[in-house]
Short mmCIF file of C-alpha atoms in Angstrom, two decimals:
data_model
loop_
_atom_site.label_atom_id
_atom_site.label_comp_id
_atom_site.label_asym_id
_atom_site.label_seq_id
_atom_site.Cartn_x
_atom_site.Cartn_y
_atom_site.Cartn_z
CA UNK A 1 -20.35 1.70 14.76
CA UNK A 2 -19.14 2.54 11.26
CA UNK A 3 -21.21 1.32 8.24
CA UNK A 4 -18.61 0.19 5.05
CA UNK A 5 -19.50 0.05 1.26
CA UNK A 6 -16.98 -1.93 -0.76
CA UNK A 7 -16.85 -1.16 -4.60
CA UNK A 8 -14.02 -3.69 -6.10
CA UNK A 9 -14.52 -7.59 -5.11
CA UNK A 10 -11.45 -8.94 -6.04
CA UNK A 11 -8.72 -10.53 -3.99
CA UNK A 12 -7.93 -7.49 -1.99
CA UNK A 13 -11.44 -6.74 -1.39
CA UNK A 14 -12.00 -10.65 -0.10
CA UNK A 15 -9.97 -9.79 2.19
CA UNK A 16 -11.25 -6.81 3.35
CA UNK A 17 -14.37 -8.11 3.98
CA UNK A 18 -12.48 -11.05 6.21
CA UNK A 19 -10.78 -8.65 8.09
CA UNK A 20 -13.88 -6.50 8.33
CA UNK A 21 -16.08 -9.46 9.75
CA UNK A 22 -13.42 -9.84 12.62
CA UNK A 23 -13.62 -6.44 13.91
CA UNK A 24 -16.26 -5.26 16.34
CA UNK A 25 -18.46 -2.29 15.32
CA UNK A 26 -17.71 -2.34 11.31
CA UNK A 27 -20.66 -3.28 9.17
CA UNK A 28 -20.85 -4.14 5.54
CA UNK A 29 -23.87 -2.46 3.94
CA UNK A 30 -23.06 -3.18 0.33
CA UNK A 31 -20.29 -4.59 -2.15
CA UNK A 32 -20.50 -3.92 -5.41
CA UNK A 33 -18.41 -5.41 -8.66
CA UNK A 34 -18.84 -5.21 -12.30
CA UNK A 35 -18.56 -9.17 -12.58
CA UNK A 36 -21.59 -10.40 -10.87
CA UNK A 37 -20.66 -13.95 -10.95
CA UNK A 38 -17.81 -13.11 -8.68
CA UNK A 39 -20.30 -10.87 -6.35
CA UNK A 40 -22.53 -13.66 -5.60
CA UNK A 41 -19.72 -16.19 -4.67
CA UNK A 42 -18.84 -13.24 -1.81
CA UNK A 43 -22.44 -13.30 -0.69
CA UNK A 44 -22.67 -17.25 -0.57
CA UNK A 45 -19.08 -17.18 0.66
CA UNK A 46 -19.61 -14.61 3.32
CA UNK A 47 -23.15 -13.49 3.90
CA UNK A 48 -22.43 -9.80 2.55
CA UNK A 49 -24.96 -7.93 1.03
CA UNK A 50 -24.43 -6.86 -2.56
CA UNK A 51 -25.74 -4.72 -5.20
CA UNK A 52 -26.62 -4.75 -8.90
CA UNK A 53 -25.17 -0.70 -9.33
CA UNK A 54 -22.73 1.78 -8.37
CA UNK A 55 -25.44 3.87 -7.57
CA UNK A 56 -27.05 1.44 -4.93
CA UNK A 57 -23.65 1.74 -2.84
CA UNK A 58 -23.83 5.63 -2.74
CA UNK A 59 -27.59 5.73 -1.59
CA UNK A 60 -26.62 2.71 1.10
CA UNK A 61 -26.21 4.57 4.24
CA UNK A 62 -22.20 4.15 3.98
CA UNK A 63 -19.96 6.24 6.72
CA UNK A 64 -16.96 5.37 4.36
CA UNK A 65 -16.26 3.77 0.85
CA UNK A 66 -13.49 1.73 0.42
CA UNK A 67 -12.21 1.54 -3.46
CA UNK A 68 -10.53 -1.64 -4.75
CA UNK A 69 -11.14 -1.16 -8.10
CA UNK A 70 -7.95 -0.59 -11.01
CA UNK A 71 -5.89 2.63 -10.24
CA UNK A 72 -7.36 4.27 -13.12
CA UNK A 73 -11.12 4.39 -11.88
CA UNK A 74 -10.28 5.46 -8.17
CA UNK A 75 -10.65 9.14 -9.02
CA UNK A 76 -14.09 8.89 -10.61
CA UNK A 77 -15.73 6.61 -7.53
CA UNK A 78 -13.57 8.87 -4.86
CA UNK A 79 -14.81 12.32 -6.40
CA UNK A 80 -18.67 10.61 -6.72
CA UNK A 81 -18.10 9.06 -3.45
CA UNK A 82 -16.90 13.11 -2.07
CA UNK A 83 -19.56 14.85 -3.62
CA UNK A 84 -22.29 12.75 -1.54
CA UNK A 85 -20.06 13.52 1.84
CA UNK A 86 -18.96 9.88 2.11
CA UNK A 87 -15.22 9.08 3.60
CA UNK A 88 -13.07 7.50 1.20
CA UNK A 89 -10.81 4.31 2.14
CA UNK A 90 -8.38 4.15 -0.88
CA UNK A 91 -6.42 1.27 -1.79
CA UNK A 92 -3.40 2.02 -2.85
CA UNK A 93 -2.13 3.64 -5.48
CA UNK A 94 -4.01 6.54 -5.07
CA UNK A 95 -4.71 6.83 -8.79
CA UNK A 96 -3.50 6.18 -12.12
CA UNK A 97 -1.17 9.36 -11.93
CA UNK A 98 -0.53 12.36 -9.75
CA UNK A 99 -3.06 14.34 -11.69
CA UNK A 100 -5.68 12.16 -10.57
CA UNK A 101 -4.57 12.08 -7.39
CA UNK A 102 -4.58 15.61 -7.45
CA UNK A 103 -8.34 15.91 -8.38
CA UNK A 104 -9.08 13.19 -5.54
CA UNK A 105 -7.70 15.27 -3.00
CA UNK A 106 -9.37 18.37 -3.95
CA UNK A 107 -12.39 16.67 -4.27
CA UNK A 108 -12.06 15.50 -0.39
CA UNK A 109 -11.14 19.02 0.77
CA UNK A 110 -13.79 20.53 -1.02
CA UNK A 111 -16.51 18.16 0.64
CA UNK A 112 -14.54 17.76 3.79
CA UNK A 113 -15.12 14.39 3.81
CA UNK A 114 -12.21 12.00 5.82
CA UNK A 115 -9.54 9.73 3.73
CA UNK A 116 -7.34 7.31 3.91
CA UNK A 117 -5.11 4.83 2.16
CA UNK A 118 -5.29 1.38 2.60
CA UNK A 119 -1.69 0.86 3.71
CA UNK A 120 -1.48 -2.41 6.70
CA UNK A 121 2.31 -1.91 7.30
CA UNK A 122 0.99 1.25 8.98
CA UNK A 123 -1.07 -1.67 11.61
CA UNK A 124 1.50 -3.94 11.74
CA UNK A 125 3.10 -4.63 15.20
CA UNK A 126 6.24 -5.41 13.53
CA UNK A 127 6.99 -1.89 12.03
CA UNK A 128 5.34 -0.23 15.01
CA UNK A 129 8.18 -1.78 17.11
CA UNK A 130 10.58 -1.37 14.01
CA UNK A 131 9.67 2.45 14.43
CA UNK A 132 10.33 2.25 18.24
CA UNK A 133 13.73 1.21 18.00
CA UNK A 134 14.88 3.53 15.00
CA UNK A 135 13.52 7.31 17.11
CA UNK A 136 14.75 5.61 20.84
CA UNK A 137 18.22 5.50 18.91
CA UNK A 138 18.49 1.85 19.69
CA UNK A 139 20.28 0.80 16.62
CA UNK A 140 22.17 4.58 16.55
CA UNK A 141 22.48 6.92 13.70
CA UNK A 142 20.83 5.89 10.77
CA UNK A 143 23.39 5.61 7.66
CA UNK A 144 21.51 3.91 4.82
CA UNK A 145 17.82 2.44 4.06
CA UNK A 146 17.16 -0.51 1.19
CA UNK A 147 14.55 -2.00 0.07
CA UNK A 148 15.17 -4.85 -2.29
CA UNK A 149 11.67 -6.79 -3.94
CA UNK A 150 12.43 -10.10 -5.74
CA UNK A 151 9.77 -11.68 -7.28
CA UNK A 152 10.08 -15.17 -9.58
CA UNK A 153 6.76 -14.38 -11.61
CA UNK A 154 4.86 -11.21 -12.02
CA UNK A 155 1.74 -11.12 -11.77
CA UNK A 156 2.43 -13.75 -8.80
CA UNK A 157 0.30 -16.93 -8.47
CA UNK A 158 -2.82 -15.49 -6.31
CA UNK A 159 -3.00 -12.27 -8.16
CA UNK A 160 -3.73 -13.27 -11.88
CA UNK A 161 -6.12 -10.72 -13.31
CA UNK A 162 -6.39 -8.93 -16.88
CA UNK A 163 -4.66 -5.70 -14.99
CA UNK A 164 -1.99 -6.59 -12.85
CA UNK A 165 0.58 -7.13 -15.49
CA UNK A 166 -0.49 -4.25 -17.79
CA UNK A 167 1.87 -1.55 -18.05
CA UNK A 168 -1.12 0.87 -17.75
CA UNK A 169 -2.38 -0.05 -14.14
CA UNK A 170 -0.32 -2.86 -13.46
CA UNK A 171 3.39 -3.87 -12.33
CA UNK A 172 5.59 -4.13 -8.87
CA UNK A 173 6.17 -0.45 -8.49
CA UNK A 174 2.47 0.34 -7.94
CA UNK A 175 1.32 -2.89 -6.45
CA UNK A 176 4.13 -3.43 -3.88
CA UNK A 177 6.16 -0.13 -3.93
CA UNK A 178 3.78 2.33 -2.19
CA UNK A 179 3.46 0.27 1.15
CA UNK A 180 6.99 1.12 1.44
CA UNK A 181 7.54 4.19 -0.02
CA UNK A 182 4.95 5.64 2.52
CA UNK A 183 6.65 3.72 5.39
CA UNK A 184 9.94 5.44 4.03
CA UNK A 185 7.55 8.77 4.05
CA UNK A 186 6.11 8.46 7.81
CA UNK A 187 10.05 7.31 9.33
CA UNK A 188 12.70 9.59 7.63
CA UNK A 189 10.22 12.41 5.60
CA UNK A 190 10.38 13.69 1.79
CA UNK A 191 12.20 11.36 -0.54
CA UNK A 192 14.47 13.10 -3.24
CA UNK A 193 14.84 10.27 -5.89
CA UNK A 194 18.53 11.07 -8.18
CA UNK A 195 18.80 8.24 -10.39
CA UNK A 196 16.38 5.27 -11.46
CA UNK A 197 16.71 2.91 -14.42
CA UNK A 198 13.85 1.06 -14.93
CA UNK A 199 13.51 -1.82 -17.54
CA UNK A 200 10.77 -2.93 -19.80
CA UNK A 201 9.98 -6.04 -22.04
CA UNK A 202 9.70 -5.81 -25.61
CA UNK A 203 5.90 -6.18 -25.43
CA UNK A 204 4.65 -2.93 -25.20
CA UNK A 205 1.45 -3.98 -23.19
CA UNK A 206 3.50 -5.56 -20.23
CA UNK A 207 4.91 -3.68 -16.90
CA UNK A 208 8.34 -3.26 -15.75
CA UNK A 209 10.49 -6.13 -15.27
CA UNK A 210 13.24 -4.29 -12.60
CA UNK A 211 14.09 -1.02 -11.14
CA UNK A 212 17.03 0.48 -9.47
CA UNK A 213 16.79 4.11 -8.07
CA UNK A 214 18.88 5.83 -5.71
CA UNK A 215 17.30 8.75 -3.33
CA UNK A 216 18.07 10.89 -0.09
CA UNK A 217 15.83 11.22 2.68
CA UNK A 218 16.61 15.06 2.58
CA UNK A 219 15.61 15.59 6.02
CA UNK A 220 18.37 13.79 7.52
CA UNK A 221 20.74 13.53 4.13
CA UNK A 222 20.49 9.48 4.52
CA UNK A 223 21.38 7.72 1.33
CA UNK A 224 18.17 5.32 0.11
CA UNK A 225 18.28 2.58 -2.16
CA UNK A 226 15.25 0.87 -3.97
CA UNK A 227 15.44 -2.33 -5.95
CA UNK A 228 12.84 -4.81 -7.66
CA UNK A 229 13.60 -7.52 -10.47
CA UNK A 230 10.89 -9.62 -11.73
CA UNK A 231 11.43 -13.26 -13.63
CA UNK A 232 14.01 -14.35 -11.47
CA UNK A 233 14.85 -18.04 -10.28
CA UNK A 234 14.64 -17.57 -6.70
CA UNK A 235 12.03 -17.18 -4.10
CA UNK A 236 10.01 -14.15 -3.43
CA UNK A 237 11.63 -11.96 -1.17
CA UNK A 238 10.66 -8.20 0.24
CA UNK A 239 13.61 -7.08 2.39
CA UNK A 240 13.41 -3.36 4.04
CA UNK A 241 15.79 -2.75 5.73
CA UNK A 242 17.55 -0.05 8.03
CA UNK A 243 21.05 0.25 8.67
CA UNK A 244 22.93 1.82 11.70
CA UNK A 245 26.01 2.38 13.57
CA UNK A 246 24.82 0.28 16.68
CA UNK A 247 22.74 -1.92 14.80
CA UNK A 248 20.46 -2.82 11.85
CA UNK A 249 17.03 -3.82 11.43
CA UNK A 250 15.36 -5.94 8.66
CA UNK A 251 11.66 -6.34 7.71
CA UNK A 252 11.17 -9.86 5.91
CA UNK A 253 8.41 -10.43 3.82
CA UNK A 254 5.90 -7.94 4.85
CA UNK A 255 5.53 -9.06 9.06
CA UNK A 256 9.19 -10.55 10.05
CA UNK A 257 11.53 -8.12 11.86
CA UNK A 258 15.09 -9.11 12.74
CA UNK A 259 17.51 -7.13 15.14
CA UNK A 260 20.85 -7.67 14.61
CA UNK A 261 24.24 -5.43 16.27
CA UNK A 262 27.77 -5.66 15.46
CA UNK A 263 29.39 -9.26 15.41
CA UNK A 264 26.46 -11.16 16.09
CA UNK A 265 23.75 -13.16 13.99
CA UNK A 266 20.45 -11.59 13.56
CA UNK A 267 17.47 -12.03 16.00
CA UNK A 268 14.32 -12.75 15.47
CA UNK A 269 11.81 -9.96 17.28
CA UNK A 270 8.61 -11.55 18.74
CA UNK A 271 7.84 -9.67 21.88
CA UNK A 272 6.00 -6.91 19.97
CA UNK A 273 2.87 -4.62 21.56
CA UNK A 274 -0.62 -5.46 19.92
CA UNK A 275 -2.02 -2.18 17.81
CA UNK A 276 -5.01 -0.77 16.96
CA UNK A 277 -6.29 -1.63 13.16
CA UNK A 278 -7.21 0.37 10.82
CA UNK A 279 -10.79 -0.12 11.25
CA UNK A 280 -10.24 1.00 14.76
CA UNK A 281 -8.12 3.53 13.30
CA UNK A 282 -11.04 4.81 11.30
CA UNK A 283 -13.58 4.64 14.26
CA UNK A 284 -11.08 7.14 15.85
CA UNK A 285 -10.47 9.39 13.13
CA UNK A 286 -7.20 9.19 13.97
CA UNK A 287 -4.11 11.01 13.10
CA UNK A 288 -2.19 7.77 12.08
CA UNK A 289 -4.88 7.22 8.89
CA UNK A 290 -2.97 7.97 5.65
CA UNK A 291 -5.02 10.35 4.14
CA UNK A 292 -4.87 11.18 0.11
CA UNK A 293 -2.57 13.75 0.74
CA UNK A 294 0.35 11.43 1.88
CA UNK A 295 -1.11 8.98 -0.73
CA UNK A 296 -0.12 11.88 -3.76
CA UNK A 297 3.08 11.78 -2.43
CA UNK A 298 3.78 8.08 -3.00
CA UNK A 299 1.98 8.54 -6.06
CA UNK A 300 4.59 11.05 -7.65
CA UNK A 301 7.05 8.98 -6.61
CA UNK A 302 5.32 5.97 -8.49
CA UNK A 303 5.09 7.82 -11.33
CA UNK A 304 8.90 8.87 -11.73
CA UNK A 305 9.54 5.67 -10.97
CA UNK A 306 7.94 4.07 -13.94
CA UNK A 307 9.82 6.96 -16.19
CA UNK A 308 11.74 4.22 -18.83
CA UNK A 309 14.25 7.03 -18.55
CA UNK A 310 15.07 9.52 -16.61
#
């Protein structure tokens, strides 16, 4: 059994607590949110208890505290959360900027206290068995990786807030970007990003409205190519995919993978292995959590990535 505080009740951390309530041997001790309104909806909503202070969740019994608060207060509640030898569940970013980040890894080592990023691709049976087939060499030599990110309206519909569209703590490249920058991290290794252009509006309060980089996956030299436009009059679409001589695979919108090989119309995989989630994950301590350290990464690449210019 593992004992959870949640500090951040927004839509995320709804859904946390949903996916929390489904897994054996995960309790909720306390959720906590500056806008108590919204905390006692969760409690009529879902039975969790809450609190009236920050303070409450850190004297709560917690194994772990999960943060789903704005990027730029994770360091603060990650380096209080450290210093009382609590495990930190992050969600991602890691922080506001690699500084941050910086501090809330040091903070970890220097408590030993587990972490770990809230990234689900990492528990998703689709890029488990996408994983499979790119190391048994099922699809052959890799020779390029895209990800393209369309979006018709940023913020999108579910995820209005007073944040999400700032261009301090908001924006596509640290909402949507790290989930697959770190899958990019865990499959080919260290990204070396060459060129980016990334555009703004004239409103100096709003985030990006596109991005184009090119990078190398230096370990294995293969060319990678990341895209996002904003505003657009077409459906949202989130397209990574991997390209090789046999064949090439596609992730669609988060959970779809396609197969498809030379001359032939892409198939849709469903026969796909059940994994372990993150909550089991945690229960483990395993060595497929994301810990803050791979989180920094991403985060340094976030933060060139939001560079106006280069």
């Amino acid at each position: 059994m593992i004992s959870i505080g949640i500090i951040g009740a927004g839509i995320v951390g709804e859904r946390i607590i949903k996916q929390i309530q489904q897994e054996n041997g995960v309790e909720i001790l306390a959720v906590y949110d500056e806008q108590q309104e919204r905390l006692k909806v969760l409690h009529d909503t879902y039975g969790v208890p809450i609190v009236e202070t920050l303070e409450e969740v850190f004297h709560s019994r917690i194994d772990w505290l999960y943060i789903g608060t704005p990027p730029s207060s994770h360091a603060a509640i990650a380096k209080q959360a450290a210093s009382a030898g609590i495990h930190v569940l992050s969600e991602k970013p890691l922080a506001h900027n690699a500084a941050d980040g910086e501090a809330m890894v040091k903070a970890a080592m220097d408590s030993r206290v587990q972490t770990a990023m809230h990234f689900p691709l990492m528990y998703s049976p689709a890029v488990r068995e996408m994983a499979k087939r790119i190391r048994n060499g099922s699809i052959g030599r890799v020779v390029r990786v895209e990800l393209q990110t369309f979006f018709p309206d940023w913020p999108r519909a579910w995820q209005q807030n007073p944040w999400i569209a700032s261009r301090s703590q908001g924006g596509f490249i640290r909402e949507v970007f790290p989930h697959y920058l770190q899958l990019i991290h865990r499959l080919f290794g260290e990204l070396k990003i060459e060129s980016h252009h990334t555009t703004y509006p004239e409103d100096p309060e709003k985030c990006e409205t596109g991005v184009i980089a090119q990078a190398v996956a230096v370990q294995h030299e293969i060319p990678v190519l990341l895209t996002g436009l904003s505003g657009i009059g077409q459906m949202e679409l989130l397209e990574f995919k991997v390209y090789g001589e046999k064949g090439v695979l596609t992730l669609e919108n988060w959970s779809t993978l396609y197969a498809a090989k030379k001359h032939e119309e892409r198939q849709l995989i469903t026969d796909m292995t059940p994994v372990p989630s993150l909550f089991e994950e945690m229960k483990k301590h395993s060595a497929l959590l994301v810990p803050f350290e791979e989180g920094l990464i991403i985060q340094r690449y976030i933060d060139y990535l939001l560079l106006e210019k280069e």
